[in-house]
Short mmCIF file of C-alpha atoms and ligand atoms in Angstrom, two decimals:
data_model
loop_
_atom_site.label_atom_id
_atom_site.label_comp_id
_atom_site.label_asym_id
_atom_site.label_seq_id
_atom_site.Cartn_x
_atom_site.Cartn_y
_atom_site.Cartn_z
CA MET X 18 158.47 -74.53 197.27
CA LYS X 19 159.88 -77.17 199.15
CA LYS X 20 156.47 -78.65 199.64
CA LYS X 21 155.72 -78.63 195.99
CA ILE X 22 159.07 -80.62 195.24
CA THR X 23 158.33 -83.21 197.87
CA LEU X 24 154.51 -83.29 196.64
CA SER X 25 156.21 -83.86 192.98
CA VAL X 26 158.53 -86.56 194.23
CA LEU X 27 155.75 -88.35 195.92
CA VAL X 28 153.44 -88.06 192.82
CA LEU X 29 156.20 -89.33 190.67
CA SER X 30 157.16 -92.21 192.89
CA ILE X 31 153.41 -93.58 193.11
CA LEU X 32 153.12 -93.25 189.31
CA SER X 33 156.68 -95.34 188.91
CA LEU X 34 155.09 -97.90 191.17
CA VAL X 35 151.74 -98.01 189.30
CA VAL X 36 153.56 -98.38 185.83
CA PHE X 37 156.11 -100.93 187.36
CA PHE X 38 153.16 -103.31 188.67
CA THR X 39 151.40 -102.78 185.40
CA LEU X 40 154.24 -103.85 183.27
CA GLN X 41 154.95 -106.72 185.72
CA LYS X 42 151.25 -107.95 184.96
CA LYS X 43 152.00 -107.83 181.23
CA VAL X 44 154.88 -110.12 181.29
CA PRO X 45 154.12 -113.29 179.24
CA VAL X 46 153.86 -116.01 181.87
CA ILE X 47 153.04 -119.02 179.00
CA ASN X 48 155.63 -118.28 176.21
CA PRO X 49 159.38 -118.07 176.66
CA PRO X 50 161.03 -115.41 174.84
CA ILE X 51 161.82 -116.35 171.22
CA ASP X 52 165.17 -116.28 169.39
CA GLU X 53 165.38 -113.75 166.50
CA GLU X 54 166.26 -116.26 164.10
CA ASP X 55 163.04 -118.54 165.16
CA LYS X 56 160.61 -115.56 164.57
CA GLU X 57 159.13 -117.27 161.46
CA TYR X 58 158.27 -120.39 163.65
CA ASP X 59 154.58 -119.63 164.68
CA LEU X 60 154.01 -120.04 168.15
CA ASN X 61 150.28 -119.08 168.05
CA PRO X 62 148.49 -121.84 169.40
CA GLU X 63 145.20 -120.69 167.41
CA VAL X 64 146.96 -121.86 164.27
CA PRO X 65 146.31 -125.64 163.76
CA PHE X 66 149.16 -128.05 164.61
CA VAL X 67 151.38 -129.40 162.04
CA ILE X 68 151.43 -133.24 161.92
CA VAL X 69 153.73 -134.86 159.58
CA ILE X 70 152.81 -138.75 158.81
CA ASP X 71 155.50 -140.69 157.56
CA ALA X 72 154.41 -144.20 156.25
CA GLY X 73 157.52 -146.47 156.85
CA HIS X 74 159.29 -147.97 153.55
CA GLY X 75 158.63 -147.50 150.25
CA PRO X 76 158.64 -148.97 146.32
CA PHE X 77 162.18 -150.86 146.89
CA GLU X 78 165.15 -151.02 148.71
CA SER X 79 168.00 -148.49 148.06
CA LEU X 80 171.74 -149.87 148.40
CA ASP X 81 172.71 -146.15 148.50
CA LYS X 82 173.95 -144.94 151.85
CA GLU X 83 173.65 -141.66 153.96
CA PRO X 84 175.09 -140.45 157.02
CA ASN X 85 173.51 -141.77 160.28
CA ALA X 86 173.56 -138.34 161.90
CA PRO X 87 174.78 -134.94 160.77
CA GLY X 88 178.55 -134.96 160.33
CA SER X 89 178.95 -138.75 161.19
CA THR X 90 181.01 -141.01 159.15
CA ASP X 91 178.71 -143.79 159.96
CA MET X 92 176.79 -144.89 156.74
CA LYS X 93 173.26 -146.46 156.57
CA TYR X 94 171.25 -147.69 153.85
CA LYS X 95 168.88 -144.69 152.63
CA SER X 96 166.04 -146.95 152.75
CA VAL X 97 165.47 -150.71 153.51
CA VAL X 98 162.49 -152.93 152.68
CA GLY X 99 160.00 -153.62 155.44
CA ALA X 100 158.84 -156.64 157.12
CA THR X 101 156.51 -159.34 155.06
CA GLY X 102 153.75 -161.14 156.75
CA ASN X 103 154.70 -165.10 156.81
CA ILE X 104 151.20 -166.35 156.37
CA THR X 105 149.72 -163.62 154.02
CA ARG X 106 152.61 -162.08 152.48
CA VAL X 107 151.41 -158.78 152.98
CA LEU X 108 153.96 -156.08 153.02
CA GLU X 109 154.67 -153.69 155.69
CA ARG X 110 154.71 -150.91 153.71
CA ASP X 111 151.14 -151.38 152.34
CA ILE X 112 149.88 -151.56 155.83
CA ASN X 113 152.07 -148.64 156.80
CA LEU X 114 150.46 -146.45 154.46
CA THR X 115 146.81 -147.93 154.79
CA ILE X 116 146.82 -146.67 158.26
CA ALA X 117 148.81 -143.65 157.42
CA LEU X 118 146.28 -142.45 154.98
CA GLN X 119 143.27 -143.10 157.53
CA LEU X 120 145.15 -141.15 160.05
CA GLN X 121 145.70 -138.11 157.56
CA THR X 122 141.59 -138.15 157.27
CA LEU X 123 141.11 -138.25 161.02
CA LEU X 124 143.65 -135.47 161.77
CA THR X 125 142.40 -133.33 158.78
CA GLU X 126 138.87 -133.43 159.87
CA ALA X 127 139.93 -132.38 163.47
CA GLY X 128 141.49 -129.50 162.18
CA TYR X 129 145.27 -130.54 162.06
CA THR X 130 147.37 -129.58 159.05
CA VAL X 131 148.68 -132.60 157.86
CA VAL X 132 151.84 -133.50 155.64
CA MET X 133 152.42 -136.97 154.17
CA THR X 134 155.90 -137.98 153.43
CA ARG X 135 154.25 -140.31 150.67
CA ILE X 136 150.74 -141.20 149.90
CA ASP X 137 151.25 -144.10 147.62
CA ASN X 138 154.11 -146.42 146.81
CA SER X 139 155.69 -144.36 143.93
CA VAL X 140 158.52 -142.55 145.88
CA ASN X 141 161.52 -144.12 147.43
CA LEU X 142 162.49 -141.66 150.25
CA SER X 143 165.55 -141.74 152.23
CA ASN X 144 165.36 -141.18 156.07
CA ILE X 145 167.29 -137.88 155.84
CA GLN X 146 164.67 -136.86 153.35
CA ARG X 147 161.70 -138.02 155.60
CA ALA X 148 163.37 -136.11 158.55
CA THR X 149 163.86 -132.80 156.30
CA ILE X 150 160.15 -132.76 155.34
CA ALA X 151 159.28 -132.47 158.78
CA ASN X 152 161.68 -130.05 159.45
CA GLU X 153 160.83 -127.64 156.68
CA HIS X 154 157.34 -128.08 157.71
CA HIS X 155 158.35 -127.09 161.44
CA ALA X 156 156.10 -129.93 162.39
CA ASP X 157 154.60 -130.26 166.03
CA LEU X 158 155.06 -133.92 165.62
CA MET X 159 156.43 -136.29 163.13
CA ILE X 160 154.78 -139.99 163.42
CA ARG X 161 156.73 -142.55 161.72
CA ILE X 162 154.25 -145.71 161.29
CA HIS X 163 155.88 -149.10 161.02
CA ASN X 164 155.33 -152.80 161.76
CA ASP X 165 157.79 -154.75 163.74
CA SER X 166 159.21 -157.96 162.68
CA SER X 167 161.47 -160.64 164.70
CA SER X 168 163.07 -164.02 163.96
CA ASN X 169 161.33 -165.14 167.19
CA HIS X 170 157.65 -165.67 166.26
CA GLU X 171 156.60 -165.36 169.86
CA ASN X 172 157.36 -161.78 170.04
CA HIS X 173 154.15 -159.72 169.97
CA GLY X 174 153.02 -156.08 170.94
CA ALA X 175 153.38 -152.61 170.32
CA SER X 176 156.18 -150.21 171.08
CA VAL X 177 157.24 -146.50 170.46
CA LEU X 178 160.75 -145.41 169.38
CA VAL X 179 161.98 -141.92 170.41
CA PRO X 180 165.34 -140.21 169.76
CA ALA X 181 168.27 -139.85 171.75
CA ASN X 182 170.69 -136.92 172.24
CA VAL X 183 172.43 -137.44 168.91
CA GLY X 184 172.84 -135.00 165.80
CA TYR X 185 169.85 -132.36 165.64
CA ALA X 186 167.53 -134.38 168.02
CA GLY X 187 168.98 -132.96 171.28
CA PRO X 188 166.45 -130.21 171.75
CA ILE X 189 163.49 -132.59 170.96
CA VAL X 190 164.36 -135.66 173.13
CA ALA X 191 162.33 -134.90 176.09
CA ILE X 192 159.18 -133.77 174.17
CA SER X 193 159.42 -136.70 171.87
CA ALA X 194 159.64 -139.15 174.95
CA LYS X 195 156.69 -137.31 176.59
CA TYR X 196 154.25 -137.66 173.50
CA GLY X 197 155.64 -140.96 172.71
CA LYS X 198 154.42 -142.39 176.17
CA ILE X 199 151.24 -140.54 175.77
CA ILE X 200 150.62 -142.03 172.12
CA LEU X 201 151.67 -145.57 173.32
CA ASP X 202 149.44 -145.73 176.36
CA THR X 203 146.42 -144.66 174.09
CA LEU X 204 147.36 -147.51 171.43
CA ILE X 205 147.64 -149.94 174.28
CA SER X 206 144.21 -149.05 175.93
CA GLU X 207 142.28 -148.66 172.84
CA VAL X 208 143.35 -151.82 170.81
CA GLY X 209 144.37 -153.92 173.61
CA MET X 210 147.70 -155.16 172.47
CA ALA X 211 150.45 -155.82 174.82
CA SER X 212 153.01 -152.96 175.32
CA ARG X 213 156.66 -153.23 174.75
CA GLY X 214 157.35 -149.84 176.01
CA VAL X 215 158.93 -146.57 174.89
CA LYS X 216 162.55 -147.17 173.79
CA THR X 217 165.38 -144.51 173.27
CA ARG X 218 167.24 -145.17 170.03
CA SER X 219 170.76 -143.40 169.10
CA ASP X 220 170.97 -145.44 165.79
CA GLN X 221 167.89 -144.18 163.75
CA THR X 222 169.11 -141.87 160.80
CA GLY X 223 165.41 -140.32 160.85
CA PHE X 224 165.71 -139.21 164.18
CA ASN X 225 169.26 -138.07 164.32
CA TRP X 226 168.50 -135.69 161.59
CA SER X 227 165.01 -134.44 163.07
CA LYS X 228 164.65 -130.95 164.61
CA VAL X 229 161.03 -131.55 165.59
CA PRO X 230 159.32 -133.92 167.81
CA VAL X 231 159.59 -137.30 166.25
CA MET X 232 158.83 -141.22 167.04
CA THR X 233 158.39 -144.22 165.21
CA VAL X 234 155.09 -146.21 166.15
CA GLU X 235 155.83 -150.09 165.88
CA MET X 236 152.05 -151.31 165.83
CA GLY X 237 152.68 -155.10 166.35
CA PHE X 238 154.80 -157.89 164.87
CA LEU X 239 154.13 -158.85 161.20
CA SER X 240 156.32 -162.11 162.22
CA ASN X 241 153.77 -163.19 164.96
CA PRO X 242 150.85 -165.07 163.47
CA GLU X 243 148.15 -163.53 165.48
CA GLU X 244 149.25 -160.10 165.12
CA GLU X 245 149.63 -160.55 161.32
CA GLN X 246 146.03 -161.69 160.91
CA ASN X 247 144.92 -158.56 163.06
CA LEU X 248 147.23 -156.30 161.01
CA VAL X 249 145.49 -157.39 157.64
CA ASN X 250 142.09 -156.83 158.97
CA THR X 251 140.55 -153.69 157.78
CA SER X 252 138.49 -153.00 161.17
CA TYR X 253 141.50 -153.78 163.06
CA GLN X 254 143.41 -151.19 160.78
CA THR X 255 140.67 -148.69 161.41
CA LYS X 256 140.98 -149.34 165.04
CA LEU X 257 144.90 -148.72 165.18
CA ALA X 258 144.24 -145.66 163.16
CA ASN X 259 141.63 -144.08 165.65
CA ALA X 260 143.69 -144.91 168.50
CA LEU X 261 146.94 -143.17 166.89
CA PHE X 262 144.42 -140.23 166.17
CA LYS X 263 143.10 -140.18 169.80
CA GLY X 264 146.77 -140.35 171.11
CA ILE X 265 148.14 -137.43 169.08
CA ASP X 266 145.16 -135.33 169.88
CA SER X 267 145.77 -136.18 173.52
CA CYS X 268 149.47 -134.69 173.03
CA PHE X 269 148.04 -131.53 172.18
CA ASP X 270 144.63 -131.36 173.98
CA GLY X 271 144.02 -128.28 176.05
CA TYR X 272 147.63 -126.65 174.75
CA LYS X 273 149.55 -128.91 176.95
CA TRP X 274 151.92 -128.00 174.08
CA TYR X 275 154.75 -125.36 174.79
CA PRO X 276 156.77 -123.73 172.46
CA LEU X 277 160.01 -125.20 171.14
CA ILE X 278 163.16 -123.14 170.45
CA TYR X 279 165.02 -124.97 167.62
ZN1 ZN L 328 159.57 -150.88 159.07
#
């Protein structure tokens, strides 16, 4: 009898060890645990990534104001007018839109789910509204497309702006900076313009209300004569769109992406 019990204990111990090690192997190593409330957020990399493209500015300037960040009493204009080319009088909003539409085509053809904040000059969106569109679509990335401008006409080159730890943006600061660097580096190497670096900004309403990775790409200065001539050139615009596509694709290539909890 004693022998039987000893044998049973031995068999049970071995079985427990087998079960233990089998379970150990099944513990997911890629995806961290998901909060109950985030269950609707799709973490399956088989599902196309969602890119929200925001062509900066719109049909008119709005003198209405909105909070710079959730709960903030600092009020900023809902939408400001973009830059204008000194030589050609081209409007920034139109260049932004042209490149945004080309980028939409490239990303869609590559299998991304693309959401546009605007596809023409008929809507006047505030910065909170733009951020909300990306939040509601659980975007994997929101890219805000702009041109720069300065009273110093010598200023030139591209920069990427990324959020600081303000408002909703805390959890997406690091990933936005990572993607921002990849996209700026690609833009510089593909188009050949000067780099002004990745800049962290705490004053951008569109960042402070964002719950998803976000950046603003400043594709050169409309106030710089040479860059203005480039920016109105259709083949240069296509080059910019291709470079942005390549940069975005590099962010998600090989699922370097990791699930975000927000
Ligand atoms: Zn702008």
